[in-house]
Structures are given as structure tokens and as C-alpha cells.
Amino acid sequence: GAVVSQHPSRVICKSGTSVKIECRSLDFQATTMFWYRQFPKQSLMLMATSNEGSKATYEQGVEKDKFLINHASLTLSTLTVTSAHPEDSSFYICSASSRGTSGGDEQFFGPGTRLTVL
Amino acid sequence: GDSVTQMEGPVTLSEEAFLTINCTYTATGYPSLFWYVQYPGEGLQLLLKATKADDKGSNKGFEATYRKETTSFHLEKGSVQVSDSAVYFCALGANNLFFGTGTRLTVIP
């Protein structure tokens, strides 16, 4: 199946700094990438959807100036958490989908990035 | 809005036991329904899906039937193995997915 990687898998940063998380589709071109956030013992919450070459669409309640998403190529999307604070600590998961694959619009998920803000 | 309610875990079973993880949904229209599995240290993987009422998704011995009348998509497996230990997520939608909270399954030898 299609493989999606995330980097880093784990990051610890100081409050006020910015953190960039990369999401790559390794063996297919992702026309759409999704960013999710998962709190402990809670479901994945969609943060935003991004299509290659266009601005991301953010879900209600997600601050677009705080969570900057760039989808510059068909294989890479980045999420930058700007001026991170302890309440931003969470597990961030990306997924990618590609129209026309055998799976249709199936989303393929990365392994996630655990962010801890001190 | 659309939502998924999933059986809370954790669930611990002995090998070869029967598994049921309940999932019910609320949705406008007729969304597709999914079960995803997350093995330790890995990303979510699609386990099975159903795109319309009465469809049965199946994979690796797992099954789930899209029940419109009960708005349910319960996951079942007749005989679990230790290798099935993972977190299972029920989800609905199409391009945008709505997930349940996940159910951690541990199968002991």
C-alpha cells in the first residue's frame, strides 16, 4: 500500500518557539493532504485540508495563523506550529490521498508526531 | 453534524476469542463507513470499508456491515490472534473523515 512518512516522530520544544512537522507521500503523488490532531483518549480531529499549490482549508476553531500549512509539492506538506505553548502539546497526524489510485480517495496515514511544549 | 460513537476500551481477550467492537454513527446523507487499525508505532491503516447500506466490508478475518436501520457499523472477528492487538478506529465520511475515539484491543496468548 501507499506509504506516508512524518518527521520528526517526536519533538520537545520550549514555549514560544516554532516547530515544523513534515509529511511526505513516499510512493505516490498526494493531491490532497490532511492534518489531524489527537488528544489522549480522544478521537482524531481534522485540523485542515490542503491541496497542492493552494491555500489550506481550516476547520472551524483552528487558528490558521498559529498552524501554518504548506503543500508546496505533490509529495510534501508541512505543518508549522508557531509560537508554541504547552496547550499545543498533542499528537499530530497527517494523511494523504490521491485521486485515481486503486483505492480511490482513500487516505493513507503517517505514523504521527508527538509534540511536547515545555 | 456527523459523528461517530465507538465502544470504549480497553478490551482484553484471550487468543481465539470472539471480538465485537461497537460503532454507531450520526450523519446527514449516506456517508461511507470505515474501520482503521493502528498497530504500535505505526500509522493508521484502512482495515475495511463499506460505501452503502447493507454492504459488508471484510479483511483479515474482520467484518463489519453497514446497518442503516440501526446506524451501526460494528466490527467483528470470529477468532482473534495476538497479532490483532492494536487500536481500532471507526470513521465515517468521504474526503473528510470523522473518527471515533478508538478502542485498544489486547489479545493475550
PDB file of N, CA and C in Angstrom, chain A residues 34 36 38 41-44 46 49 59 91 93 99 103 105-107 109-111, chain B residues 34 36 38 41-46 49 89 94-102:
ATOM      1  N   PHE A  34      -4.136  15.924   4.620  1.00  0.00           N
ATOM      2  CA  PHE A  34      -4.957  16.295   5.765  1.00  0.00           C
ATOM      3  C   PHE A  34      -4.081  16.315   7.012  1.00  0.00           C
ATOM      4  N   TYR A  36      -4.400  16.156  11.193  1.00  0.00           N
ATOM      5  CA  TYR A  36      -5.261  15.844  12.318  1.00  0.00           C
ATOM      6  C   TYR A  36      -4.506  16.072  13.621  1.00  0.00           C
ATOM      7  N   GLN A  38      -4.695  14.672  17.725  1.00  0.00           N
ATOM      8  CA  GLN A  38      -5.291  13.662  18.587  1.00  0.00           C
ATOM      9  C   GLN A  38      -4.883  13.914  20.023  1.00  0.00           C
ATOM     10  N   LYS A  41      -6.782   9.692  24.549  1.00  0.00           N
ATOM     11  CA  LYS A  41      -8.062   9.012  24.710  1.00  0.00           C
ATOM     12  C   LYS A  41      -9.192   9.733  23.980  1.00  0.00           C
ATOM     13  N   GLN A  42      -8.863  10.487  22.972  1.00  0.00           N
ATOM     14  CA  GLN A  42      -9.884  11.143  22.166  1.00  0.00           C
ATOM     15  C   GLN A  42      -9.663  10.808  20.696  1.00  0.00           C
ATOM     16  N   SER A  43     -10.655  11.127  19.921  1.00  0.00           N
ATOM     17  CA  SER A  43     -10.567  10.793  18.502  1.00  0.00           C
ATOM     18  C   SER A  43      -9.675  11.774  17.767  1.00  0.00           C
ATOM     19  N   LEU A  44      -9.366  11.434  16.541  1.00  0.00           N
ATOM     20  CA  LEU A  44      -8.613  12.345  15.686  1.00  0.00           C
ATOM     21  C   LEU A  44      -9.536  13.483  15.280  1.00  0.00           C
ATOM     22  N   LEU A  46      -9.908  16.622  12.693  1.00  0.00           N
ATOM     23  CA  LEU A  46      -9.364  17.218  11.488  1.00  0.00           C
ATOM     24  C   LEU A  46      -9.072  18.693  11.744  1.00  0.00           C
ATOM     25  N   THR A  49      -7.368  20.818   5.638  1.00  0.00           N
ATOM     26  CA  THR A  49      -7.193  20.062   4.397  1.00  0.00           C
ATOM     27  C   THR A  49      -6.412  20.924   3.427  1.00  0.00           C
ATOM     28  N   GLU A  59     -10.483  23.870   9.566  1.00  0.00           N
ATOM     29  CA  GLU A  59     -11.737  23.563  10.240  1.00  0.00           C
ATOM     30  C   GLU A  59     -12.048  24.674  11.247  1.00  0.00           C
ATOM     31  N   PHE A  91      -0.624  14.991  19.732  1.00  0.00           N
ATOM     32  CA  PHE A  91      -0.164  14.062  18.707  1.00  0.00           C
ATOM     33  C   PHE A  91      -0.746  14.538  17.382  1.00  0.00           C
ATOM     34  N   ILE A  93      -1.146  14.093  13.316  1.00  0.00           N
ATOM     35  CA  ILE A  93      -1.124  13.032  12.311  1.00  0.00           C
ATOM     36  C   ILE A  93      -1.496  13.610  10.963  1.00  0.00           C
ATOM     37  N   ARG A  99      -6.360  11.079  -6.047  1.00  0.00           N
ATOM     38  CA  ARG A  99      -7.433  10.654  -6.938  1.00  0.00           C
ATOM     39  C   ARG A  99      -6.855   9.761  -8.017  1.00  0.00           C
ATOM     40  N   GLY A 103      -7.302   2.779  -4.746  1.00  0.00           N
ATOM     41  CA  GLY A 103      -8.106   2.974  -3.548  1.00  0.00           C
ATOM     42  C   GLY A 103      -9.034   4.159  -3.650  1.00  0.00           C
ATOM     43  N   ASP A 105     -10.293   7.604  -3.256  1.00  0.00           N
ATOM     44  CA  ASP A 105      -9.875   8.714  -2.432  1.00  0.00           C
ATOM     45  C   ASP A 105      -9.429   8.251  -1.058  1.00  0.00           C
ATOM     46  N   GLU A 106      -9.006   7.028  -0.924  1.00  0.00           N
ATOM     47  CA  GLU A 106      -8.586   6.518   0.371  1.00  0.00           C
ATOM     48  C   GLU A 106      -7.472   7.371   0.935  1.00  0.00           C
ATOM     49  N   GLN A 107      -7.546   7.612   2.238  1.00  0.00           N
ATOM     50  CA  GLN A 107      -6.498   8.354   2.921  1.00  0.00           C
ATOM     51  C   GLN A 107      -5.467   7.381   3.474  1.00  0.00           C
ATOM     52  N   PHE A 109      -2.274   7.189   6.069  1.00  0.00           N
ATOM     53  CA  PHE A 109      -1.869   7.944   7.245  1.00  0.00           C
ATOM     54  C   PHE A 109      -0.389   7.810   7.558  1.00  0.00           C
ATOM     55  N   GLY A 110       0.174   8.896   8.037  1.00  0.00           N
ATOM     56  CA  GLY A 110       1.518   8.859   8.582  1.00  0.00           C
ATOM     57  C   GLY A 110       1.494   8.328  10.007  1.00  0.00           C
ATOM     58  N   PRO A 111       2.666   8.047  10.582  1.00  0.00           N
ATOM     59  CA  PRO A 111       2.748   7.459  11.918  1.00  0.00           C
ATOM     60  C   PRO A 111       2.531   8.453  13.040  1.00  0.00           C
TER      61      PRO A 111
ATOM     62  N   PHE B  34     -15.903   3.308   7.760  1.00  0.00           N
ATOM     63  CA  PHE B  34     -14.576   2.709   7.735  1.00  0.00           C
ATOM     64  C   PHE B  34     -14.198   2.165   9.116  1.00  0.00           C
ATOM     65  N   TYR B  36     -10.402   1.649  10.790  1.00  0.00           N
ATOM     66  CA  TYR B  36      -8.948   1.781  10.679  1.00  0.00           C
ATOM     67  C   TYR B  36      -8.301   1.060  11.856  1.00  0.00           C
ATOM     68  N   GLN B  38      -4.553   0.770  14.050  1.00  0.00           N
ATOM     69  CA  GLN B  38      -3.232   1.381  14.310  1.00  0.00           C
ATOM     70  C   GLN B  38      -2.429   0.425  15.168  1.00  0.00           C
ATOM     71  N   GLY B  41       3.334   1.935  17.136  1.00  0.00           N
ATOM     72  CA  GLY B  41       4.404   2.625  16.426  1.00  0.00           C
ATOM     73  C   GLY B  41       4.151   2.870  14.949  1.00  0.00           C
ATOM     74  N   GLU B  42       2.959   2.571  14.487  1.00  0.00           N
ATOM     75  CA  GLU B  42       2.665   2.748  13.063  1.00  0.00           C
ATOM     76  C   GLU B  42       1.498   3.719  12.857  1.00  0.00           C
ATOM     77  N   GLY B  43       1.306   4.128  11.619  1.00  0.00           N
ATOM     78  CA  GLY B  43       0.188   4.985  11.281  1.00  0.00           C
ATOM     79  C   GLY B  43      -1.100   4.197  11.126  1.00  0.00           C
ATOM     80  N   LEU B  44      -2.199   4.913  11.053  1.00  0.00           N
ATOM     81  CA  LEU B  44      -3.485   4.255  10.834  1.00  0.00           C
ATOM     82  C   LEU B  44      -3.507   3.581   9.467  1.00  0.00           C
ATOM     83  N   GLN B  45      -4.068   2.390   9.436  1.00  0.00           N
ATOM     84  CA  GLN B  45      -4.224   1.675   8.176  1.00  0.00           C
ATOM     85  C   GLN B  45      -5.706   1.356   7.989  1.00  0.00           C
ATOM     86  N   LEU B  46      -6.157   1.474   6.756  1.00  0.00           N
ATOM     87  CA  LEU B  46      -7.536   1.103   6.482  1.00  0.00           C
ATOM     88  C   LEU B  46      -7.688  -0.407   6.628  1.00  0.00           C
ATOM     89  N   LYS B  49     -13.967  -1.202   4.690  1.00  0.00           N
ATOM     90  CA  LYS B  49     -14.893  -0.106   4.498  1.00  0.00           C
ATOM     91  C   LYS B  49     -16.171  -0.606   3.846  1.00  0.00           C
ATOM     92  N   PHE B  89     -10.150   2.164  15.071  1.00  0.00           N
ATOM     93  CA  PHE B  89     -10.929   3.394  14.955  1.00  0.00           C
ATOM     94  C   PHE B  89     -12.053   3.192  13.944  1.00  0.00           C
ATOM     95  N   ALA B  94     -16.139  10.974   3.660  1.00  0.00           N
ATOM     96  CA  ALA B  94     -15.605  10.731   2.326  1.00  0.00           C
ATOM     97  C   ALA B  94     -14.218  11.373   2.288  1.00  0.00           C
ATOM     98  N   ASN B  95     -14.131  12.554   1.775  1.00  0.00           N
ATOM     99  CA  ASN B  95     -12.853  13.244   1.800  1.00  0.00           C
ATOM    100  C   ASN B  95     -12.489  13.679   3.203  1.00  0.00           C
ATOM    101  N   ASN B  96     -13.464  14.142   3.956  1.00  0.00           N
ATOM    102  CA  ASN B  96     -13.243  14.487   5.366  1.00  0.00           C
ATOM    103  C   ASN B  96     -13.756  13.347   6.228  1.00  0.00           C
ATOM    104  N   LEU B  97     -12.908  12.855   7.082  1.00  0.00           N
ATOM    105  CA  LEU B  97     -13.271  11.729   7.929  1.00  0.00           C
ATOM    106  C   LEU B  97     -13.548  12.185   9.355  1.00  0.00           C
ATOM    107  N   PHE B  98     -14.583  11.586   9.951  1.00  0.00           N
ATOM    108  CA  PHE B  98     -14.889  11.801  11.364  1.00  0.00           C
ATOM    109  C   PHE B  98     -14.599  10.489  12.078  1.00  0.00           C
ATOM    110  N   PHE B  99     -13.759  10.569  13.099  1.00  0.00           N
ATOM    111  CA  PHE B  99     -13.290   9.368  13.780  1.00  0.00           C
ATOM    112  C   PHE B  99     -13.943   9.187  15.137  1.00  0.00           C
ATOM    113  N   GLY B 100     -14.079   7.920  15.528  1.00  0.00           N
ATOM    114  CA  GLY B 100     -14.395   7.604  16.903  1.00  0.00           C
ATOM    115  C   GLY B 100     -13.151   7.743  17.760  1.00  0.00           C
ATOM    116  N   THR B 101     -13.298   7.487  19.050  1.00  0.00           N
ATOM    117  CA  THR B 101     -12.207   7.701  19.988  1.00  0.00           C
ATOM    118  C   THR B 101     -11.182   6.586  19.983  1.00  0.00           C
ATOM    119  N   GLY B 102     -11.463   5.518  19.284  1.00  0.00           N
ATOM    120  CA  GLY B 102     -10.515   4.411  19.238  1.00  0.00           C
ATOM    121  C   GLY B 102     -10.748   3.426  20.370  1.00  0.00           C
TER     122      GLY B 102
END
